[in-house]
XYZ file of C-alpha atoms in Angstrom:
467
model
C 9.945 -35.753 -32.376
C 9.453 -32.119 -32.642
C 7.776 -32.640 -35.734
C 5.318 -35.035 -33.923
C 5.300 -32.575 -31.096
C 4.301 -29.427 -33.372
C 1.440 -31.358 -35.297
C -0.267 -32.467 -32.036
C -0.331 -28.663 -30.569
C -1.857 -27.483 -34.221
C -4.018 -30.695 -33.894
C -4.697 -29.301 -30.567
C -5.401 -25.684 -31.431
C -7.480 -26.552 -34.673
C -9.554 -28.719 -32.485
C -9.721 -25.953 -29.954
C -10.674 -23.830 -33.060
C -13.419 -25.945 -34.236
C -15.189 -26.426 -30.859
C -14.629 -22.267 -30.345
C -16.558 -21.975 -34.048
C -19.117 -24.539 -32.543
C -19.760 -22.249 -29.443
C -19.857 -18.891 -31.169
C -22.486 -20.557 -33.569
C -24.181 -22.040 -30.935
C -24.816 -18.495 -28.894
C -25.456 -16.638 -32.667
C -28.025 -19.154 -33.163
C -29.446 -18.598 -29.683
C -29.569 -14.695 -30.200
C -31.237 -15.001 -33.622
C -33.778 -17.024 -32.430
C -34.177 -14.942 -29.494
C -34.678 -11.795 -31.896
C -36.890 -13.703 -34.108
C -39.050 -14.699 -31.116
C -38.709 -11.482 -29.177
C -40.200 -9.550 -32.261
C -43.017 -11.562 -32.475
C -43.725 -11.100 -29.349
C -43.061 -7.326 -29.633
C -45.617 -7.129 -32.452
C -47.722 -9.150 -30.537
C -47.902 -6.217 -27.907
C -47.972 -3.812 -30.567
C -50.877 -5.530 -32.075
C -52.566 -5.686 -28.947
C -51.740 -2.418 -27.829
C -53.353 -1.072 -30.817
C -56.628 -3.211 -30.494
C -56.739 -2.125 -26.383
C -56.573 1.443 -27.600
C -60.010 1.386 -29.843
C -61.781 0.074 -26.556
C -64.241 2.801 -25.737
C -63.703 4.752 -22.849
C -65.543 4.709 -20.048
C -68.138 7.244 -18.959
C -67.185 10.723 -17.919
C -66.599 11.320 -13.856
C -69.916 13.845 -13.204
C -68.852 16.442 -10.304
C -71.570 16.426 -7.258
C -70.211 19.679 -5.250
C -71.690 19.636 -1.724
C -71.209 23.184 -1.388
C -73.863 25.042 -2.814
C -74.453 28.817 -3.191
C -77.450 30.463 -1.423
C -80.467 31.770 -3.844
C -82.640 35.038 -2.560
C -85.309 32.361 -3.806
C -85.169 30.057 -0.454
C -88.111 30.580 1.700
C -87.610 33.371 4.333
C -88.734 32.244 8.191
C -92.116 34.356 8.892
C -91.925 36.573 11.784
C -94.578 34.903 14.260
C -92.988 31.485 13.209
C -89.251 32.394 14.335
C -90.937 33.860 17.333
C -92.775 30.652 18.218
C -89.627 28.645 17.564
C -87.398 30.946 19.834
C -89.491 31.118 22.853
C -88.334 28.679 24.843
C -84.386 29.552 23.793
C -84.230 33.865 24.508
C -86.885 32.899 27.881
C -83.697 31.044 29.280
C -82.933 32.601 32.848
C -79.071 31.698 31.994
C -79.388 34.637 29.435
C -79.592 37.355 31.995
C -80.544 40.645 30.587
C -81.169 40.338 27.244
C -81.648 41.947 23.803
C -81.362 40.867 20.539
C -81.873 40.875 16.622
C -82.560 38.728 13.663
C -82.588 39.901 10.301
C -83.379 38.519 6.553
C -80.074 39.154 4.633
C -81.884 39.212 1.392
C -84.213 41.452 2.091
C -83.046 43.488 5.334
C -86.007 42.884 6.814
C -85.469 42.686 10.705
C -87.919 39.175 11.867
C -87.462 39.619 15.215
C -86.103 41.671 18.354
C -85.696 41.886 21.649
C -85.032 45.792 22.882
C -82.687 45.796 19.919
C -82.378 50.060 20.606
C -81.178 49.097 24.591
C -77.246 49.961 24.556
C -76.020 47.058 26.317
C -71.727 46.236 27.458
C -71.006 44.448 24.138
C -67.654 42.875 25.167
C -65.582 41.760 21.775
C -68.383 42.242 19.317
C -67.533 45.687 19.570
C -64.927 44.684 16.844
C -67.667 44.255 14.743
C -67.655 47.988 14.194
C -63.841 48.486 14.046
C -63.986 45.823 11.143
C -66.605 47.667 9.441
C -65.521 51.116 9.348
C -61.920 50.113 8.471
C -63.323 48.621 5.463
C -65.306 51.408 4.351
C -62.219 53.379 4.772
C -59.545 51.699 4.129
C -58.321 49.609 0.843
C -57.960 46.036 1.960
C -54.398 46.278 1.060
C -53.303 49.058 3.374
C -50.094 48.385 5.112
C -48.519 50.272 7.716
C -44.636 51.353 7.387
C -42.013 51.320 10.562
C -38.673 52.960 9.524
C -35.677 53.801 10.998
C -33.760 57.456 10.104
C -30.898 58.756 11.409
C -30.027 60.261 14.954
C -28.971 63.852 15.546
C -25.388 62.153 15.671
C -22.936 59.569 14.134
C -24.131 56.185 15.740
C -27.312 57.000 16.735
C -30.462 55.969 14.929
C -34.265 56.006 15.959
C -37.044 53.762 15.336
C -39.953 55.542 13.819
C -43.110 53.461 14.841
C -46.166 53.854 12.211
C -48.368 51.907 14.184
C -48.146 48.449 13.572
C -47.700 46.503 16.710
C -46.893 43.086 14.893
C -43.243 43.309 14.367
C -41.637 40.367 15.227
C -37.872 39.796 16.910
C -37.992 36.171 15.847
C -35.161 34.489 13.907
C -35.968 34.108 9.681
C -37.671 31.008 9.132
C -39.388 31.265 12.478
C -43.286 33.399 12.720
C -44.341 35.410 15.258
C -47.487 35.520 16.634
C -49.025 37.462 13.642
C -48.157 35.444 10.452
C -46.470 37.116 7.390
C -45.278 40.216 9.882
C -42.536 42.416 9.596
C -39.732 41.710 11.262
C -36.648 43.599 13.336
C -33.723 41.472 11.606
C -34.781 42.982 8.109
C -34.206 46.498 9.620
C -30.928 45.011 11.372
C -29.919 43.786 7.600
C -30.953 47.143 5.618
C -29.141 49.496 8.431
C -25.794 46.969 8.476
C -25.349 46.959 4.866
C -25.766 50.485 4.989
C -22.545 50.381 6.538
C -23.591 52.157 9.320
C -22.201 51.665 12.926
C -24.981 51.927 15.527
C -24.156 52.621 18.988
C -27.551 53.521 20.174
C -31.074 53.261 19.255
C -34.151 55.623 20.133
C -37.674 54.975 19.685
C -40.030 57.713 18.687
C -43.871 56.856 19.688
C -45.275 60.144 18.389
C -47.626 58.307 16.018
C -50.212 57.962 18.923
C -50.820 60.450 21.794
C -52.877 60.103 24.905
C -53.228 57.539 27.559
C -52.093 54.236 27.155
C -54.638 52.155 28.638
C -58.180 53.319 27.933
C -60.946 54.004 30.384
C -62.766 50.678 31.679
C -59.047 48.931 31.529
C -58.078 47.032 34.605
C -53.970 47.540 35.209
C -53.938 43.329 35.957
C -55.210 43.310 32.367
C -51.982 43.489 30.801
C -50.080 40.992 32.732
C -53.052 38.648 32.201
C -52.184 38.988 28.669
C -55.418 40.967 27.049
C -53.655 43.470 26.302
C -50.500 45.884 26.284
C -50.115 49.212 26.972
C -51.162 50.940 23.219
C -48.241 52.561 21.355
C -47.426 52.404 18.017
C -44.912 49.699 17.536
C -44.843 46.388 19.617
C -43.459 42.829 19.106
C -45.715 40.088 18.400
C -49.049 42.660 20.064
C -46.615 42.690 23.179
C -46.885 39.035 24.341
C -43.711 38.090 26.201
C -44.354 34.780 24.664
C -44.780 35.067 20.842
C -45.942 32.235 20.232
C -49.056 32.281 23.051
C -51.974 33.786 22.250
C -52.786 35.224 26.230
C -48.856 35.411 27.088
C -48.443 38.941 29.769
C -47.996 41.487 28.194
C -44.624 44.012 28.242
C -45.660 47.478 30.158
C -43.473 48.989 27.680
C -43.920 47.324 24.147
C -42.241 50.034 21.996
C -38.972 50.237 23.842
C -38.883 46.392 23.507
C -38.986 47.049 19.720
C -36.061 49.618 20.181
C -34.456 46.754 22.126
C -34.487 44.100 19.873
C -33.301 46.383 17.259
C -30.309 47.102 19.244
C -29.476 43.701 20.096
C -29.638 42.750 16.231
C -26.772 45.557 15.487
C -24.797 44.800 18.465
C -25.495 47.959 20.224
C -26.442 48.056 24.156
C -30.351 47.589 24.605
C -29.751 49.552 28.132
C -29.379 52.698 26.119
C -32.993 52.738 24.489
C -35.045 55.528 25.146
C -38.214 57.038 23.719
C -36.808 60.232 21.441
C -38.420 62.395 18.341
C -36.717 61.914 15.313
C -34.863 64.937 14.381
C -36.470 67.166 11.495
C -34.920 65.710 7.647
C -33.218 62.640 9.008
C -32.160 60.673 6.814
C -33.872 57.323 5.930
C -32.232 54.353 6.642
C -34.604 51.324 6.540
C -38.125 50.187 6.980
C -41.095 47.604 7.021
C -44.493 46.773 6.049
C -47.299 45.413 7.958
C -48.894 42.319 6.172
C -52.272 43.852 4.196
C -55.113 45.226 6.073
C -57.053 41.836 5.056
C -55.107 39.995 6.568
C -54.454 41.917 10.020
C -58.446 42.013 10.074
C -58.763 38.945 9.740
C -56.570 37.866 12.861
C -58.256 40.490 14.481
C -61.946 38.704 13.885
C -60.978 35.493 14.865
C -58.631 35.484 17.772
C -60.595 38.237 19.217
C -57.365 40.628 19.148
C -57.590 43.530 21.086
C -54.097 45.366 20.581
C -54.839 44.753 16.609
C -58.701 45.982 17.398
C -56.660 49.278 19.102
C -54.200 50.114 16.161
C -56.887 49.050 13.346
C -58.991 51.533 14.735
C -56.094 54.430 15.219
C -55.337 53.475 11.338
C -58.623 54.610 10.387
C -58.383 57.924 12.301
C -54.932 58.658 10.772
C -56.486 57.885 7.222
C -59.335 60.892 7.955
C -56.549 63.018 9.644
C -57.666 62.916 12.604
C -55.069 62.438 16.135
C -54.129 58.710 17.499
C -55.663 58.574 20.700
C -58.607 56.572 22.326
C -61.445 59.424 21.816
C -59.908 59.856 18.007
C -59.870 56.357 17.337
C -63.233 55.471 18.806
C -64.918 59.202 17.024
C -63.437 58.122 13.627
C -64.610 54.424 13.551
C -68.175 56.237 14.612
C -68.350 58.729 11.687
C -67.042 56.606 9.105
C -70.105 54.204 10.239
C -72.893 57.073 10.265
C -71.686 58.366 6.672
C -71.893 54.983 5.639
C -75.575 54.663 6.717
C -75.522 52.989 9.758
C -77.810 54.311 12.772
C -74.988 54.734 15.986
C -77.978 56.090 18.315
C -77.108 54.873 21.774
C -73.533 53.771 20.883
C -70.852 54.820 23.675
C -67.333 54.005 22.368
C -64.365 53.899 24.844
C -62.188 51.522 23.221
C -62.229 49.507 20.002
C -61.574 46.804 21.382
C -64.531 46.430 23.668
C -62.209 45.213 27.064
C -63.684 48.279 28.008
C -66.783 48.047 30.525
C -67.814 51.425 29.908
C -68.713 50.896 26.142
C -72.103 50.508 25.051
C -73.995 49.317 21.948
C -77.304 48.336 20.858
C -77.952 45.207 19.004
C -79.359 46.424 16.613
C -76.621 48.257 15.454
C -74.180 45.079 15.179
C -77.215 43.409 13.217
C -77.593 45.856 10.659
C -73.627 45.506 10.318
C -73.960 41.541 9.602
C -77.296 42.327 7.773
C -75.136 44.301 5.884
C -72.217 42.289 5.471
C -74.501 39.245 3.853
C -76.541 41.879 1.627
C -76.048 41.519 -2.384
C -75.385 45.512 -2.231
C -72.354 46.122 0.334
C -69.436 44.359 -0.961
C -66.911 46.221 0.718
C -68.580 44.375 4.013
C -68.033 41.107 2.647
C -65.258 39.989 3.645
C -66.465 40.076 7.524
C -68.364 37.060 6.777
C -65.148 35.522 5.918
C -63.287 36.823 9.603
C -66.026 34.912 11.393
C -65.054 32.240 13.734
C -67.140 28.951 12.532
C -68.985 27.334 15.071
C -67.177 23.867 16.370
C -64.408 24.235 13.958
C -62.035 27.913 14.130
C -61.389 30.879 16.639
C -63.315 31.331 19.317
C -65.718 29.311 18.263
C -63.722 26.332 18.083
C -64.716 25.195 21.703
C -68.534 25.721 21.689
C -71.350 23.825 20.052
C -69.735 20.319 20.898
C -71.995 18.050 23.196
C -74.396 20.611 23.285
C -76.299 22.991 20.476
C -74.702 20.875 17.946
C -77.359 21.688 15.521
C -75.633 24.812 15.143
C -71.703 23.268 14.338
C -70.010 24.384 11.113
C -73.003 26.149 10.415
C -73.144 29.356 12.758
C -70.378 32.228 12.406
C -69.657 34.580 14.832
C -68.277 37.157 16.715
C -67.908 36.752 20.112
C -67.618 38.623 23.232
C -66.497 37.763 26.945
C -66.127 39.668 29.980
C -67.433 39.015 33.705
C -71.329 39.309 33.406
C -71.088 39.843 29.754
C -71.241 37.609 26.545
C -72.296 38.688 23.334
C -72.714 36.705 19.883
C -73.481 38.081 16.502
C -72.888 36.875 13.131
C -74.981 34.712 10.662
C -76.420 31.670 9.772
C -77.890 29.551 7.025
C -81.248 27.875 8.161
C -82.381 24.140 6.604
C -84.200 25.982 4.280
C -80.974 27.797 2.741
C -81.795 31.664 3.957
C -79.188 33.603 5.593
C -80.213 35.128 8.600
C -78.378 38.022 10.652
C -78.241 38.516 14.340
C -76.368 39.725 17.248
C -77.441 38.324 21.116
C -75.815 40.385 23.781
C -76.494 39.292 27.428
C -75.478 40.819 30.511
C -75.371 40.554 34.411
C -74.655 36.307 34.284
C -71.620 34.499 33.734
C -70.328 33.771 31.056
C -70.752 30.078 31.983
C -74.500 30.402 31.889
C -74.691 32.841 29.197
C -72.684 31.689 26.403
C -74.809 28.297 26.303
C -77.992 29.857 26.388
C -76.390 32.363 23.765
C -75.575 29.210 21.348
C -78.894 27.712 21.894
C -80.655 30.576 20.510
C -78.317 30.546 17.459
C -78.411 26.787 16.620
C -82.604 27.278 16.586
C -81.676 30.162 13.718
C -79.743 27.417 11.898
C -82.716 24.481 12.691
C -85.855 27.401 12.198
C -87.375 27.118 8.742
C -89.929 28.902 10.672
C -92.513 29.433 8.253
């Protein structure tokens, strides 16, 4: 019986055995075959690879830029045709009194005028001149530097403002209102790794001298948010909002800076006054401005007065000359008669021009954009660049919409808005592809009759042709 019993379980198990061979043979078969089959397929797509690869290839993609340069070779408007075309646009009663200027970039030839010699209020366009003159003098990558040195004691330090009123007390990460500005918490960092304990922080202003608001001002200007008091270190141009563009204004912008600095080292912000830095302190940090370029830039397009203010101080301090309003405004002046430029008539009070007391011809701001678009003044170029586009950026942004849209994308310009005054000057490429320079002042209406009648004349520059 066990006998029996032991051949059955090796019957069993060799049975077992043979069906186990079966199976494994089964599934070796299987794979071979699949290997067989799966490489001719795979030379199959090898094959076919090969053959798709000799297709030819299609024809090249031909670039059709719709951006094309200007040529000195496009037909200039004639003088009685631009005349004929404009007659109905500068007789506008909305325009007020009225002068004006339109000249051939190419050639510098001036194709028509209104009293282009009358000094007129000019409003913002006066920045037309701070631009100018700071690019004559100044390399486009000129920065200005706010330190901090030490006190005439243990814990004290002092803020040494350079000028530069777009330091920012916003947390890293976050811009100001000016973007790439310096910023208070990398003076906090350079002072605290220092090792230095700060108790109390002074703020030395001697930069600029003189008044703080200029002549032609109006005190509600700076809680309106034109403007801030000018002194030679602010946060975010003084705005109380950094982020707003026409936030109020801080009646005393530097001792916010000394402020903010105190609060980032833990000191007591109700101890910051307004001190000179005593004679070899030692330095202890500082800060850079973002390049000229870029400050002039914001200054174009947003219409920025504080920037207009300390651009133009920057340019005195480069000639050596003081900080104040009559420096500023006598520097920007010279820099623009050595340069060629005819100033007759020109009364300067500001930089800015929030003044109503300044004066300027049109003439003068067309021979600037003139200028600016002329194959033989390159270090005016960039200006073009600064201008607000008409429809689309800046000031512009709002204006040739429902009306004068002949004139959207294609007029740049500066503008400038006060009660009874509007200016516009700037450029424009006609249908023919000629760049024509001009600057429109108008005064004694509203700005909400001027400005359209302004754009109206500009979008028949950009329609003329006029030959």
């Amino acid at each position: 019986m066990a006998g029996q019993g032991k051949s059955k379980k090796q019957g069993g198990l060799e049975t077992r055995r043979r069906r186990s061979f079966r199976i494994l043979l089964g599934i070796w078969i299987v794979g071979f075959l699949a290997l067989v089959v799966g490489g001719a397929f795979a030379v199959y797509d090898v094959r076919s690879t090969a053959s798709a690869a000799v297709v030819p290839a299609p024809a090249p993609v031909i670039a059709a830029p719709q951006v094309a340069a200007v040529t000195d070779s496009a037909p200039a408007p004639s003088p009685s045709g631009l005349s004929a075309a404009l007659g109905a646009a500068v007789a506008n009663p909305g325009l007020g009194a009225f002068t004006g200027s339109v000249t051939d970039a190419a050639t510098g030839t001036v194709l028509w005028s209104h009293e282009p010699d009358r000094p007129m209020t000019p409003a913002s366009t006066t920045k037309l001149l701070t631009a100018a003159a700071a690019l004559i003098a100044l390399p486009s990558d000129h920065r200005i530097t706010t330190k901090v040195v030490s006190g005439s004691r243990p814990g004290e330090i002092v803020l040494v403002a350079g000028g530069d009123p777009t330091l920012t007390a916003q947390p890293a990460g976050q811009d100001g209102f000016y973007p790439g500005a310096p910023r208070i918490a990398d003076l906090a960092d350079q002072i605290t790794r220092s090792g230095s304990v700060v108790d109390t922080v002074l703020v030395d202003t001697g930069a600029y001298s003189g008044e703080l608001l200029a002549p032609g001002w109006f005190p509600e200007d700076v809680p309106a948010g034109f403007v801030a008091p000018i002194e030679p270190v602010m946060l975010d141009g003084g705005r109380s909002d950094p982020l707003e563009d026409e936030s109020p204004r801080s009646a005393t912008p530097a001792l916010d800076a000394g402020r903010a600095l105190a609060t980032a080292l833990g000191a007591d912000p109700a101890t910051v006054a307004l001190a000179s830095a005593p004679p070899g302190a030692t330095p202890m940090a500082s800060v850079q401005s973002a390049p000229l370029r870029d400050r002039l830039g914001q200054m174009v397009s947003r219409s920025d007065n504080v920037l207009a203010e300390a651009i133009g101080r920057e340019v005195a301090m480069e000639a050596g000359a003081g900080a104040s309003f009559s420096d500023a405004t006598g520097a920007v002046l010279r820099v623009l008669q050595g340069a060629g430029f005819d100033t007759s008539g020109v009364t300067l009070v500001d930089l800015s021009g929030l003044s109503i007391d300044d004066r300027i011809p049109a003439g003068l701001l067309d021979s600037i954009m003139a200028a600016a678009a002329a194959p033989d003044r390159e270090e005016l170029r960039p200006i073009l660049d600064y201008l607000p586009v008409a429809g689309g950026t800046g000031t512009l942004a709002d204006r040739y919409g429902a009306t004068n849209r002949a004139g959207a994308g294609w007029v740049r310009a500066k503008t400038g808005t006060l009660n009874l005054v509007s200016g516009l000057s700037g450029y424009v490429v006609d249908v023919d592809g000629r760049v024509l320079s001009f600057a429109l002042l108008s005064n004694d209406r509203s700005p909400g009759e001027a400005r359209p009648a302004l754009d109206a004349v500009a979008a028949v520059l950009r329609q003329c042709g006029c030959r």
